[in-house]
PDB file of C-alpha atoms in Angstrom:
ATOM      1  CA  MET A   1     -56.091 -66.822 -80.225  1.00 72.00           C
ATOM      2  CA  SER A   2     -56.258 -69.953 -78.268  1.00 63.00           C
ATOM      3  CA  THR A   3     -57.567 -69.338 -75.007  1.00 53.00           C
ATOM      4  CA  GLN A   4     -55.632 -72.223 -73.535  1.00 59.00           C
ATOM      5  CA  SER A   5     -52.082 -70.955 -74.634  1.00 65.00           C
ATOM      6  CA  GLY A   6     -52.379 -67.144 -75.638  1.00 80.00           C
ATOM      7  CA  LYS A   7     -50.907 -68.157 -79.029  1.00 91.00           C
ATOM      8  CA  LEU A   8     -52.226 -68.772 -82.458  1.00 96.00           C
ATOM      9  CA  VAL A   9     -52.408 -72.604 -82.557  1.00 96.00           C
ATOM     10  CA  VAL A  10     -52.449 -74.274 -85.886  1.00 97.00           C
ATOM     11  CA  GLY A  11     -53.046 -78.072 -86.350  1.00 97.00           C
ATOM     12  CA  ILE A  12     -51.780 -79.781 -89.563  1.00 97.00           C
ATOM     13  CA  SER A  13     -51.847 -83.219 -91.094  1.00 94.00           C
ATOM     14  CA  SER A  14     -48.693 -84.894 -92.108  1.00 91.00           C
ATOM     15  CA  ARG A  15     -49.976 -84.906 -95.832  1.00 90.00           C
ATOM     16  CA  ALA A  16     -50.517 -81.251 -95.764  1.00 94.00           C
ATOM     17  CA  LEU A  17     -46.973 -80.592 -94.191  1.00 94.00           C
ATOM     18  CA  PHE A  18     -45.060 -83.178 -96.441  1.00 93.00           C
ATOM     19  CA  ASP A  19     -45.290 -84.693 -99.744  1.00 88.00           C
ATOM     20  CA  LEU A  20     -46.578 -88.111 -98.834  1.00 82.00           C
ATOM     21  CA  GLU A  21     -48.273 -88.914-102.195  1.00 76.00           C
ATOM     22  CA  ASP A  22     -46.085 -91.895-102.740  1.00 77.00           C
ATOM     23  CA  SER A  23     -46.814 -93.543 -99.510  1.00 74.00           C
ATOM     24  CA  HIS A  24     -50.279 -92.543 -99.583  1.00 70.00           C
ATOM     25  CA  ALA A  25     -50.626 -94.244-103.008  1.00 77.00           C
ATOM     26  CA  VAL A  26     -49.324 -97.446-101.423  1.00 75.00           C
ATOM     27  CA  PHE A  27     -52.074 -97.192 -98.836  1.00 74.00           C
ATOM     28  CA  GLU A  28     -54.765 -96.637-101.387  1.00 73.00           C
ATOM     29  CA  THR A  29     -53.654 -99.634-103.518  1.00 81.00           C
ATOM     30  CA  GLN A  30     -52.233-102.005-101.091  1.00 76.00           C
ATOM     31  CA  GLY A  31     -53.853-101.195 -97.594  1.00 73.00           C
ATOM     32  CA  ARG A  32     -52.781-100.328 -94.221  1.00 75.00           C
ATOM     33  CA  GLU A  33     -50.339-103.019 -93.444  1.00 76.00           C
ATOM     34  CA  ALA A  34     -48.362-102.511 -96.812  1.00 78.00           C
ATOM     35  CA  TYR A  35     -48.407 -98.625 -96.018  1.00 78.00           C
ATOM     36  CA  CYS A  36     -46.955 -99.281 -92.448  1.00 78.00           C
ATOM     37  CA  GLU A  37     -44.343-101.593 -93.820  1.00 80.00           C
ATOM     38  CA  TYR A  38     -43.379 -98.895 -96.465  1.00 77.00           C
ATOM     39  CA  GLN A  39     -43.116 -96.164 -93.824  1.00 80.00           C
ATOM     40  CA  ILE A  40     -40.878 -98.164 -91.644  1.00 83.00           C
ATOM     41  CA  GLU A  41     -38.493 -99.237 -94.339  1.00 83.00           C
ATOM     42  CA  HIS A  42     -38.198 -95.627 -95.514  1.00 82.00           C
ATOM     43  CA  GLU A  43     -37.982 -94.382 -92.139  1.00 85.00           C
ATOM     44  CA  GLU A  44     -34.764 -92.672 -92.493  1.00 85.00           C
ATOM     45  CA  ASP A  45     -35.680 -91.143 -95.755  1.00 86.00           C
ATOM     46  CA  VAL A  46     -36.542 -87.412 -95.296  1.00 91.00           C
ATOM     47  CA  LEU A  47     -39.810 -86.264 -96.599  1.00 90.00           C
ATOM     48  CA  GLU A  48     -39.839 -83.480 -98.950  1.00 91.00           C
ATOM     49  CA  PRO A  49     -41.908 -80.376 -98.246  1.00 93.00           C
ATOM     50  CA  GLY A  50     -45.527 -80.406 -98.991  1.00 92.00           C
ATOM     51  CA  VAL A  51     -47.921 -77.803-100.082  1.00 93.00           C
ATOM     52  CA  ALA A  52     -48.421 -76.176 -96.684  1.00 94.00           C
ATOM     53  CA  PHE A  53     -44.808 -76.393 -95.739  1.00 94.00           C
ATOM     54  CA  GLY A  54     -43.650 -72.802 -96.497  1.00 93.00           C
ATOM     55  CA  LEU A  55     -46.651 -71.531 -94.712  1.00 95.00           C
ATOM     56  CA  VAL A  56     -45.769 -73.438 -91.824  1.00 96.00           C
ATOM     57  CA  ARG A  57     -42.214 -72.260 -91.874  1.00 95.00           C
ATOM     58  CA  LYS A  58     -43.193 -68.615 -92.071  1.00 95.00           C
ATOM     59  CA  LEU A  59     -45.771 -69.076 -89.203  1.00 96.00           C
ATOM     60  CA  LEU A  60     -43.170 -70.337 -86.912  1.00 96.00           C
ATOM     61  CA  ALA A  61     -40.733 -67.545 -87.919  1.00 94.00           C
ATOM     62  CA  LEU A  62     -43.206 -65.169 -86.271  1.00 94.00           C
ATOM     63  CA  ASN A  63     -41.559 -66.609 -82.924  1.00 94.00           C
ATOM     64  CA  ASP A  64     -38.323 -64.748 -83.450  1.00 86.00           C
ATOM     65  CA  GLN A  65     -38.828 -62.757 -80.332  1.00 82.00           C
ATOM     66  CA  ALA A  66     -42.017 -63.975 -78.660  1.00 87.00           C
ATOM     67  CA  GLU A  67     -43.846 -67.086 -78.717  1.00 92.00           C
ATOM     68  CA  ARG A  68     -46.792 -66.161 -81.040  1.00 95.00           C
ATOM     69  CA  VAL A  69     -47.483 -69.350 -82.914  1.00 96.00           C
ATOM     70  CA  GLU A  70     -47.601 -72.989 -82.210  1.00 97.00           C
ATOM     71  CA  VAL A  71     -48.011 -75.793 -84.891  1.00 97.00           C
ATOM     72  CA  ILE A  72     -49.216 -79.219 -83.770  1.00 97.00           C
ATOM     73  CA  LEU A  73     -49.061 -82.204 -85.883  1.00 96.00           C
ATOM     74  CA  LEU A  74     -52.508 -84.240 -86.258  1.00 95.00           C
ATOM     75  CA  SER A  75     -51.867 -87.316 -88.082  1.00 89.00           C
ATOM     76  CA  ARG A  76     -53.655 -90.579 -89.066  1.00 85.00           C
ATOM     77  CA  ASN A  77     -50.415 -92.230 -88.811  1.00 81.00           C
ATOM     78  CA  SER A  78     -49.666 -94.463 -85.828  1.00 82.00           C
ATOM     79  CA  ALA A  79     -46.672 -93.452 -83.494  1.00 82.00           C
ATOM     80  CA  ASP A  80     -44.671 -96.135 -85.101  1.00 80.00           C
ATOM     81  CA  THR A  81     -45.047 -94.989 -88.768  1.00 79.00           C
ATOM     82  CA  GLY A  82     -45.139 -91.341 -87.513  1.00 83.00           C
ATOM     83  CA  LEU A  83     -41.441 -91.802 -86.637  1.00 87.00           C
ATOM     84  CA  ARG A  84     -40.507 -90.922 -90.148  1.00 87.00           C
ATOM     85  CA  VAL A  85     -42.652 -87.659 -90.086  1.00 91.00           C
ATOM     86  CA  PHE A  86     -40.760 -86.533 -86.811  1.00 92.00           C
ATOM     87  CA  ASN A  87     -37.450 -87.435 -88.549  1.00 91.00           C
ATOM     88  CA  SER A  88     -38.309 -85.151 -91.239  1.00 94.00           C
ATOM     89  CA  ILE A  89     -39.635 -82.374 -89.028  1.00 95.00           C
ATOM     90  CA  ALA A  90     -36.190 -82.582 -87.252  1.00 95.00           C
ATOM     91  CA  HIS A  91     -34.272 -82.586 -90.411  1.00 95.00           C
ATOM     92  CA  HIS A  92     -36.092 -79.512 -91.623  1.00 95.00           C
ATOM     93  CA  ASP A  93     -35.517 -77.867 -88.224  1.00 95.00           C
ATOM     94  CA  LEU A  94     -39.089 -77.153 -87.487  1.00 96.00           C
ATOM     95  CA  PRO A  95     -39.882 -76.477 -83.864  1.00 95.00           C
ATOM     96  CA  ILE A  96     -42.774 -78.821 -83.691  1.00 96.00           C
ATOM     97  CA  THR A  97     -43.036 -80.810 -80.482  1.00 94.00           C
ATOM     98  CA  ARG A  98     -46.762 -81.671 -79.924  1.00 95.00           C
ATOM     99  CA  ALA A  99     -48.561 -84.344 -81.996  1.00 94.00           C
ATOM    100  CA  ALA A 100     -51.486 -86.615 -82.120  1.00 94.00           C
ATOM    101  CA  PHE A 101     -51.083 -89.961 -83.895  1.00 91.00           C
ATOM    102  CA  THR A 102     -54.382 -91.690 -84.330  1.00 90.00           C
ATOM    103  CA  SER A 103     -53.654 -95.010 -86.218  1.00 83.00           C
ATOM    104  CA  GLY A 104     -56.094 -94.567 -89.110  1.00 81.00           C
ATOM    105  CA  ASP A 105     -58.816 -92.758 -87.009  1.00 84.00           C
ATOM    106  CA  SER A 106     -59.619 -89.073 -87.734  1.00 87.00           C
ATOM    107  CA  PRO A 107     -57.437 -86.747 -85.591  1.00 89.00           C
ATOM    108  CA  TRP A 108     -60.080 -83.732 -85.699  1.00 87.00           C
ATOM    109  CA  ARG A 109     -61.328 -84.557 -82.396  1.00 88.00           C
ATOM    110  CA  TYR A 110     -58.228 -83.405 -80.925  1.00 93.00           C
ATOM    111  CA  VAL A 111     -58.403 -79.902 -82.488  1.00 94.00           C
ATOM    112  CA  SER A 112     -60.433 -78.595 -79.531  1.00 92.00           C
ATOM    113  CA  ALA A 113     -58.333 -80.287 -77.059  1.00 93.00           C
ATOM    114  CA  PHE A 114     -55.140 -78.680 -78.456  1.00 94.00           C
ATOM    115  CA  GLY A 115     -57.110 -75.372 -78.695  1.00 94.00           C
ATOM    116  CA  ALA A 116     -56.282 -75.004 -82.437  1.00 95.00           C
ATOM    117  CA  ASP A 117     -57.274 -71.886 -84.302  1.00 96.00           C
ATOM    118  CA  LEU A 118     -56.829 -73.401 -87.699  1.00 97.00           C
ATOM    119  CA  PHE A 119     -56.702 -77.125 -88.902  1.00 97.00           C
ATOM    120  CA  LEU A 120     -55.132 -77.864 -92.141  1.00 97.00           C
ATOM    121  CA  SER A 121     -55.597 -81.347 -93.605  1.00 95.00           C
ATOM    122  CA  ALA A 122     -55.441 -83.441 -96.935  1.00 92.00           C
ATOM    123  CA  ASP A 123     -58.587 -85.262 -95.829  1.00 92.00           C
ATOM    124  CA  PRO A 124     -61.863 -83.440 -96.690  1.00 94.00           C
ATOM    125  CA  ASP A 125     -63.855 -85.405 -94.058  1.00 93.00           C
ATOM    126  CA  ASP A 126     -61.531 -84.541 -91.309  1.00 94.00           C
ATOM    127  CA  VAL A 127     -61.951 -80.661 -92.395  1.00 96.00           C
ATOM    128  CA  ARG A 128     -65.744 -80.888 -92.579  1.00 95.00           C
ATOM    129  CA  ALA A 129     -65.729 -82.405 -89.014  1.00 93.00           C
ATOM    130  CA  ALA A 130     -63.348 -79.645 -87.846  1.00 94.00           C
ATOM    131  CA  LEU A 131     -65.583 -76.996 -89.304  1.00 95.00           C
ATOM    132  CA  ALA A 132     -68.852 -78.344 -87.873  1.00 92.00           C
ATOM    133  CA  ALA A 133     -66.958 -78.239 -84.407  1.00 91.00           C
ATOM    134  CA  GLY A 134     -66.320 -74.390 -84.979  1.00 92.00           C
ATOM    135  CA  CYS A 135     -62.825 -74.584 -86.026  1.00 94.00           C
ATOM    136  CA  ALA A 136     -61.415 -72.779 -89.101  1.00 97.00           C
ATOM    137  CA  ALA A 137     -60.377 -75.471 -91.411  1.00 97.00           C
ATOM    138  CA  ALA A 138     -59.460 -76.040 -94.874  1.00 98.00           C
ATOM    139  CA  THR A 139     -58.628 -78.972 -97.213  1.00 97.00           C
ATOM    140  CA  ILE A 140     -55.024 -78.573 -98.749  1.00 95.00           C
ATOM    141  CA  VAL A 141     -55.243 -79.179-102.456  1.00 91.00           C
ATOM    142  CA  PRO A 142     -52.421 -80.684-104.129  1.00 85.00           C
ATOM    143  CA  GLY A 143     -50.451 -78.058-106.470  1.00 75.00           C
ATOM    144  CA  HIS A 144     -47.434 -77.189-107.970  1.00 62.00           C
ATOM    145  CA  SER A 145     -46.619 -74.043-106.061  1.00 56.00           C
ATOM    146  CA  ILE A 146     -44.837 -74.103-102.761  1.00 56.00           C
ATOM    147  CA  ALA A 147     -44.655 -70.788-100.717  1.00 55.00           C
ATOM    148  CA  ALA A 148     -40.994 -69.168-100.215  1.00 59.00           C
ATOM    149  CA  ASP A 149     -39.334 -69.637 -96.987  1.00 60.00           C
ATOM    150  CA  GLU A 150     -38.245 -65.916 -96.942  1.00 71.00           C
ATOM    151  CA  GLY A 151     -40.347 -62.681 -96.672  1.00 84.00           C
ATOM    152  CA  GLU A 152     -43.807 -61.753 -95.482  1.00 93.00           C
ATOM    153  CA  LEU A 153     -46.284 -64.122 -94.518  1.00 96.00           C
ATOM    154  CA  LYS A 154     -49.128 -63.518 -97.049  1.00 96.00           C
ATOM    155  CA  ILE A 155     -52.631 -65.042 -96.493  1.00 97.00           C
ATOM    156  CA  ALA A 156     -55.528 -64.454 -98.801  1.00 98.00           C
ATOM    157  CA  PHE A 157     -59.172 -65.020 -98.013  1.00 98.00           C
ATOM    158  CA  ASP A 158     -62.342 -65.225-100.032  1.00 96.00           C
ATOM    159  CA  GLY A 159     -65.230 -63.348 -98.242  1.00 94.00           C
ATOM    160  CA  ASP A 160     -68.473 -64.870 -98.318  1.00 93.00           C
ATOM    161  CA  ALA A 161     -68.714 -68.516 -96.645  1.00 94.00           C
ATOM    162  CA  VAL A 162     -65.134 -67.857 -95.544  1.00 97.00           C
ATOM    163  CA  LEU A 163     -64.634 -64.604 -93.548  1.00 97.00           C
ATOM    164  CA  PHE A 164     -68.341 -63.875 -93.456  1.00 95.00           C
ATOM    165  CA  SER A 165     -71.348 -66.129 -93.427  1.00 94.00           C
ATOM    166  CA  ASP A 166     -73.052 -67.503 -96.503  1.00 91.00           C
ATOM    167  CA  ASP A 167     -76.093 -65.470 -96.179  1.00 88.00           C
ATOM    168  CA  ALA A 168     -75.354 -63.182 -99.204  1.00 85.00           C
ATOM    169  CA  GLU A 169     -73.982 -66.163-101.356  1.00 86.00           C
ATOM    170  CA  ARG A 170     -77.378 -67.889-100.743  1.00 89.00           C
ATOM    171  CA  ILE A 171     -79.198 -64.941-102.202  1.00 88.00           C
ATOM    172  CA  PHE A 172     -76.950 -64.774-105.058  1.00 81.00           C
ATOM    173  CA  LYS A 173     -77.308 -68.565-105.737  1.00 82.00           C
ATOM    174  CA  GLN A 174     -81.197 -68.684-105.275  1.00 84.00           C
ATOM    175  CA  HIS A 175     -82.069 -65.404-106.989  1.00 85.00           C
ATOM    176  CA  GLY A 176     -79.221 -64.233-108.979  1.00 83.00           C
ATOM    177  CA  LEU A 177     -76.923 -61.175-109.352  1.00 84.00           C
ATOM    178  CA  ALA A 178     -79.439 -58.402-109.444  1.00 85.00           C
ATOM    179  CA  ALA A 179     -81.147 -59.719-106.330  1.00 89.00           C
ATOM    180  CA  PHE A 180     -77.683 -60.023-104.534  1.00 85.00           C
ATOM    181  CA  THR A 181     -76.479 -56.684-105.456  1.00 86.00           C
ATOM    182  CA  GLU A 182     -79.989 -54.909-104.345  1.00 87.00           C
ATOM    183  CA  ALA A 183     -79.883 -56.994-100.990  1.00 87.00           C
ATOM    184  CA  GLU A 184     -76.259 -56.017-100.282  1.00 85.00           C
ATOM    185  CA  SER A 185     -76.975 -52.279-101.025  1.00 89.00           C
ATOM    186  CA  ALA A 186     -79.979 -52.276 -98.903  1.00 90.00           C
ATOM    187  CA  ALA A 187     -78.123 -53.910 -96.053  1.00 86.00           C
ATOM    188  CA  ALA A 188     -74.789 -51.814 -96.413  1.00 89.00           C
ATOM    189  CA  ASP A 189     -74.831 -50.648 -93.012  1.00 91.00           C
ATOM    190  CA  GLU A 190     -75.528 -53.971 -91.447  1.00 92.00           C
ATOM    191  CA  PRO A 191     -72.545 -56.168 -90.558  1.00 92.00           C
ATOM    192  CA  LEU A 192     -72.363 -59.488 -92.082  1.00 93.00           C
ATOM    193  CA  PRO A 193     -72.494 -62.322 -89.726  1.00 94.00           C
ATOM    194  CA  GLY A 194     -69.039 -64.049 -89.187  1.00 95.00           C
ATOM    195  CA  GLY A 195     -67.939 -67.056 -90.998  1.00 96.00           C
ATOM    196  CA  PRO A 196     -65.698 -69.970 -90.089  1.00 97.00           C
ATOM    197  CA  PHE A 197     -62.473 -67.870 -90.536  1.00 97.00           C
ATOM    198  CA  LYS A 198     -63.406 -64.569 -88.678  1.00 97.00           C
ATOM    199  CA  ALA A 199     -61.680 -65.694 -85.503  1.00 95.00           C
ATOM    200  CA  PHE A 200     -58.536 -66.644 -87.387  1.00 96.00           C
ATOM    201  CA  LEU A 201     -58.319 -63.503 -89.215  1.00 96.00           C
ATOM    202  CA  GLU A 202     -58.945 -61.764 -85.834  1.00 95.00           C
ATOM    203  CA  ALA A 203     -55.880 -63.719 -84.326  1.00 94.00           C
ATOM    204  CA  LEU A 204     -53.728 -62.521 -86.997  1.00 95.00           C
ATOM    205  CA  THR A 205     -54.720 -58.849 -86.566  1.00 95.00           C
ATOM    206  CA  HIS A 206     -53.850 -59.470 -82.995  1.00 94.00           C
ATOM    207  CA  ILE A 207     -50.304 -60.589 -83.863  1.00 95.00           C
ATOM    208  CA  GLN A 208     -49.928 -57.754 -86.531  1.00 95.00           C
ATOM    209  CA  ALA A 209     -50.790 -55.155 -83.752  1.00 93.00           C
ATOM    210  CA  GLU A 210     -47.616 -56.326 -81.927  1.00 93.00           C
ATOM    211  CA  PHE A 211     -45.328 -54.931 -84.735  1.00 92.00           C
ATOM    212  CA  ASP A 212     -44.468 -51.573 -86.209  1.00 91.00           C
ATOM    213  CA  PRO A 213     -46.951 -51.479 -89.353  1.00 88.00           C
ATOM    214  CA  ALA A 214     -43.978 -50.472 -91.499  1.00 88.00           C
ATOM    215  CA  GLU A 215     -42.092 -53.703 -90.493  1.00 91.00           C
ATOM    216  CA  CYS A 216     -45.030 -56.249 -89.936  1.00 94.00           C
ATOM    217  CA  PRO A 217     -44.213 -59.690 -91.156  1.00 95.00           C
ATOM    218  CA  ILE A 218     -47.922 -60.504 -91.815  1.00 96.00           C
ATOM    219  CA  ARG A 219     -49.884 -59.243 -94.899  1.00 96.00           C
ATOM    220  CA  THR A 220     -53.566 -60.190 -95.447  1.00 97.00           C
ATOM    221  CA  ALA A 221     -55.783 -59.775 -98.345  1.00 97.00           C
ATOM    222  CA  LEU A 222     -59.465 -60.179 -99.290  1.00 97.00           C
ATOM    223  CA  VAL A 223     -60.042 -61.640-102.712  1.00 97.00           C
ATOM    224  CA  THR A 224     -63.701 -61.633-103.676  1.00 95.00           C
ATOM    225  CA  SER A 225     -65.891 -62.008-106.588  1.00 91.00           C
ATOM    226  CA  ARG A 226     -67.923 -59.004-105.187  1.00 90.00           C
ATOM    227  CA  SER A 227     -67.674 -55.548-106.981  1.00 89.00           C
ATOM    228  CA  ALA A 228     -69.309 -52.233-106.472  1.00 89.00           C
ATOM    229  CA  PRO A 229     -71.838 -51.489-104.994  1.00 90.00           C
ATOM    230  CA  ALA A 230     -71.744 -54.774-103.008  1.00 88.00           C
ATOM    231  CA  HIS A 231     -68.134 -53.800-101.720  1.00 92.00           C
ATOM    232  CA  GLU A 232     -69.529 -51.386 -99.081  1.00 94.00           C
ATOM    233  CA  ARG A 233     -71.033 -53.766 -96.775  1.00 94.00           C
ATOM    234  CA  VAL A 234     -67.796 -55.726 -96.589  1.00 94.00           C
ATOM    235  CA  ILE A 235     -65.721 -52.786 -95.859  1.00 94.00           C
ATOM    236  CA  ARG A 236     -68.188 -51.687 -93.079  1.00 95.00           C
ATOM    237  CA  THR A 237     -68.228 -55.181 -91.742  1.00 95.00           C
ATOM    238  CA  LEU A 238     -64.467 -55.368 -91.170  1.00 95.00           C
ATOM    239  CA  ARG A 239     -64.657 -51.845 -89.813  1.00 95.00           C
ATOM    240  CA  ALA A 240     -67.343 -52.829 -87.106  1.00 96.00           C
ATOM    241  CA  TRP A 241     -65.422 -56.030 -86.363  1.00 96.00           C
ATOM    242  CA  HIS A 242     -62.163 -53.922 -85.725  1.00 94.00           C
ATOM    243  CA  ILE A 243     -60.408 -56.299 -88.103  1.00 93.00           C
ATOM    244  CA  ARG A 244     -57.299 -55.257 -90.182  1.00 86.00           C
ATOM    245  CA  ILE A 245     -57.163 -56.348 -93.841  1.00 94.00           C
ATOM    246  CA  ASP A 246     -54.075 -55.007 -95.857  1.00 96.00           C
ATOM    247  CA  GLU A 247     -55.516 -55.438 -99.465  1.00 96.00           C
ATOM    248  CA  ALA A 248     -58.866 -55.838-100.712  1.00 96.00           C
ATOM    249  CA  LEU A 249     -59.637 -56.949-104.434  1.00 97.00           C
ATOM    250  CA  PHE A 250     -63.127 -56.602-105.522  1.00 95.00           C
ATOM    251  CA  LEU A 251     -62.948 -58.624-108.885  1.00 95.00           C
ATOM    252  CA  GLY A 252     -66.515 -58.535-109.916  1.00 91.00           C
ATOM    253  CA  GLY A 253     -66.310 -62.303-111.101  1.00 89.00           C
ATOM    254  CA  MET A 254     -62.879 -62.152-112.733  1.00 94.00           C
ATOM    255  CA  ALA A 255     -60.523 -65.293-112.191  1.00 94.00           C
ATOM    256  CA  LYS A 256     -58.695 -65.002-108.970  1.00 96.00           C
ATOM    257  CA  ALA A 257     -55.399 -67.041-109.755  1.00 94.00           C
ATOM    258  CA  GLN A 258     -53.481 -64.288-111.408  1.00 95.00           C
ATOM    259  CA  PHE A 259     -54.293 -61.894-108.706  1.00 97.00           C
ATOM    260  CA  LEU A 260     -53.138 -64.354-106.127  1.00 96.00           C
ATOM    261  CA  ARG A 261     -49.896 -64.870-107.785  1.00 94.00           C
ATOM    262  CA  ALA A 262     -49.472 -61.000-108.038  1.00 95.00           C
ATOM    263  CA  PHE A 263     -50.131 -60.792-104.334  1.00 95.00           C
ATOM    264  CA  GLY A 264     -47.735 -63.599-103.445  1.00 93.00           C
ATOM    265  CA  ALA A 265     -50.031 -65.542-101.405  1.00 95.00           C
ATOM    266  CA  ASP A 266     -48.617 -68.179 -99.161  1.00 95.00           C
ATOM    267  CA  ILE A 267     -52.118 -69.648 -98.907  1.00 96.00           C
ATOM    268  CA  PHE A 268     -55.430 -68.892-100.228  1.00 97.00           C
ATOM    269  CA  PHE A 269     -58.821 -69.946 -98.695  1.00 98.00           C
ATOM    270  CA  ASP A 270     -61.978 -70.186-100.612  1.00 97.00           C
ATOM    271  CA  ASP A 271     -65.195 -71.969-100.373  1.00 96.00           C
ATOM    272  CA  GLN A 272     -65.507 -72.727-104.050  1.00 93.00           C
ATOM    273  CA  ALA A 273     -63.765 -75.482-105.877  1.00 92.00           C
ATOM    274  CA  THR A 274     -64.106 -73.460-109.220  1.00 91.00           C
ATOM    275  CA  HIS A 275     -61.691 -70.916-107.654  1.00 93.00           C
ATOM    276  CA  ILE A 276     -59.533 -73.224-105.888  1.00 95.00           C
ATOM    277  CA  GLY A 277     -58.506 -75.479-108.703  1.00 92.00           C
ATOM    278  CA  PRO A 278     -57.152 -72.861-110.848  1.00 93.00           C
ATOM    279  CA  ALA A 279     -55.480 -71.056-107.686  1.00 93.00           C
ATOM    280  CA  SER A 280     -53.800 -74.189-106.547  1.00 93.00           C
ATOM    281  CA  GLY A 281     -51.463 -74.190-109.718  1.00 90.00           C
ATOM    282  CA  MET A 282     -49.791 -70.975-108.663  1.00 91.00           C
ATOM    283  CA  VAL A 283     -50.197 -70.541-104.764  1.00 94.00           C
ATOM    284  CA  ALA A 284     -51.093 -72.954-101.802  1.00 94.00           C
ATOM    285  CA  ALA A 285     -54.735 -73.294-101.758  1.00 95.00           C
ATOM    286  CA  GLY A 286     -57.077 -74.425 -99.131  1.00 96.00           C
ATOM    287  CA  HIS A 287     -60.787 -75.522 -99.905  1.00 97.00           C
ATOM    288  CA  VAL A 288     -63.193 -74.632 -97.236  1.00 97.00           C
ATOM    289  CA  PRO A 289     -66.186 -77.007 -97.425  1.00 96.00           C
ATOM    290  CA  HIS A 290     -68.506 -74.744 -96.030  1.00 94.00           C
ATOM    291  CA  GLY A 291     -71.795 -72.980 -97.071  1.00 89.00           C
ATOM    292  CA  VAL A 292     -74.285 -73.213 -99.848  1.00 86.00           C
ATOM    293  CA  ALA A 293     -71.673 -73.900-102.674  1.00 86.00           C
ATOM    294  CA  ASN A 294     -70.862 -76.990-100.675  1.00 90.00           C
ATOM    295  CA  GLU A 295     -74.428 -78.343-100.078  1.00 84.00           C
ATOM    296  CA  SER A 296     -75.644 -81.239-102.200  1.00 69.00           C
ATOM    297  CA  GLU A 297     -78.379 -80.362-104.695  1.00 47.00           C
ATOM    298  CA  PRO A 298     -81.764 -81.693-103.648  1.00 41.00           C
TER     299      PRO A 298
END
C-alpha cells in the first residue's frame, strides 16, 4: 500500500488502458507532429478498451464502500493530445482524476512521486526503469483477450523473479534441473528473498483482509513451473511472509496458458517471454523484465 495515501496506487499508461495501436502506428511511421495532428483530429472519437482496461475497471470497483484503490494515468502524450484520453476515460465512466502527461519523455519518474505500487505500460524501457527504481512493473503485451467487467478480480503471478527473487532460477539456468531441485529441497525451511511483486501481493492481501473470505472480490493464484519437491520452499516462504495466495498451481514445466484461462485470470505476470506470449492470446499478460531470464547473454 502506498504510504502516501493508504491506498493501493496503480500507474498505467494510455496504451495499456486503451487501444491506441492505430495512433501509435501513425507515430511510428510519420513522427510526433503527425501523431499530434491525428489525436487532435480524433479528439471526440472514443478510444476502445485496451488489454488492461478490464483489470482497471475491476480494481476501481473495489472502491464500492471504501477508497481502497487509485489508478493514475502516466502518459507520454502531451496535455493537448491527452485530451482524447481523458475524454475516453469520462465516456467509459472511469474514476481516474490524476495524470502526468510528459510530451514524449518517459513518465516512469513520476511513479515514485505518486506513490505507485504497480506500473503497467506498453513501453518496455519505461517498465525496466520503474523496476530498477523499486516499483512492481510490467509491460502489457498486445493480446486478443480482454478481462470481463464483472465478477471477481483474479490476478495470477509466476513465482521466481516475480514474487520471489531469481536466486533459484539462476541455479536452474546455470546448473540444470537436478541442481535446482537439490538446492531447493536443502533450503526448504529458508524463506526465499522477495521479488519485485512481493509488495504488490502484500497490498492485495491487505485489501482481501477487509472482506469476509466467503465474499472477497479478489482471488490470487501462483502459477509456477516448479513441481514437488521444489514446491515446499514456496509454500513455506508465503507462510513466513504472512501473504495469502488463494490458488497455487505447480505445473512442473507444463504450458501455463490453458491453466490461466481455466483460472479466469484478469492479468498474469511472468518474467519469461516464452510463457507470456502464449498466455496473451487467452488472458491479459504483463511481462516482468527482471532477473536472469532477461539478462543478455555474454
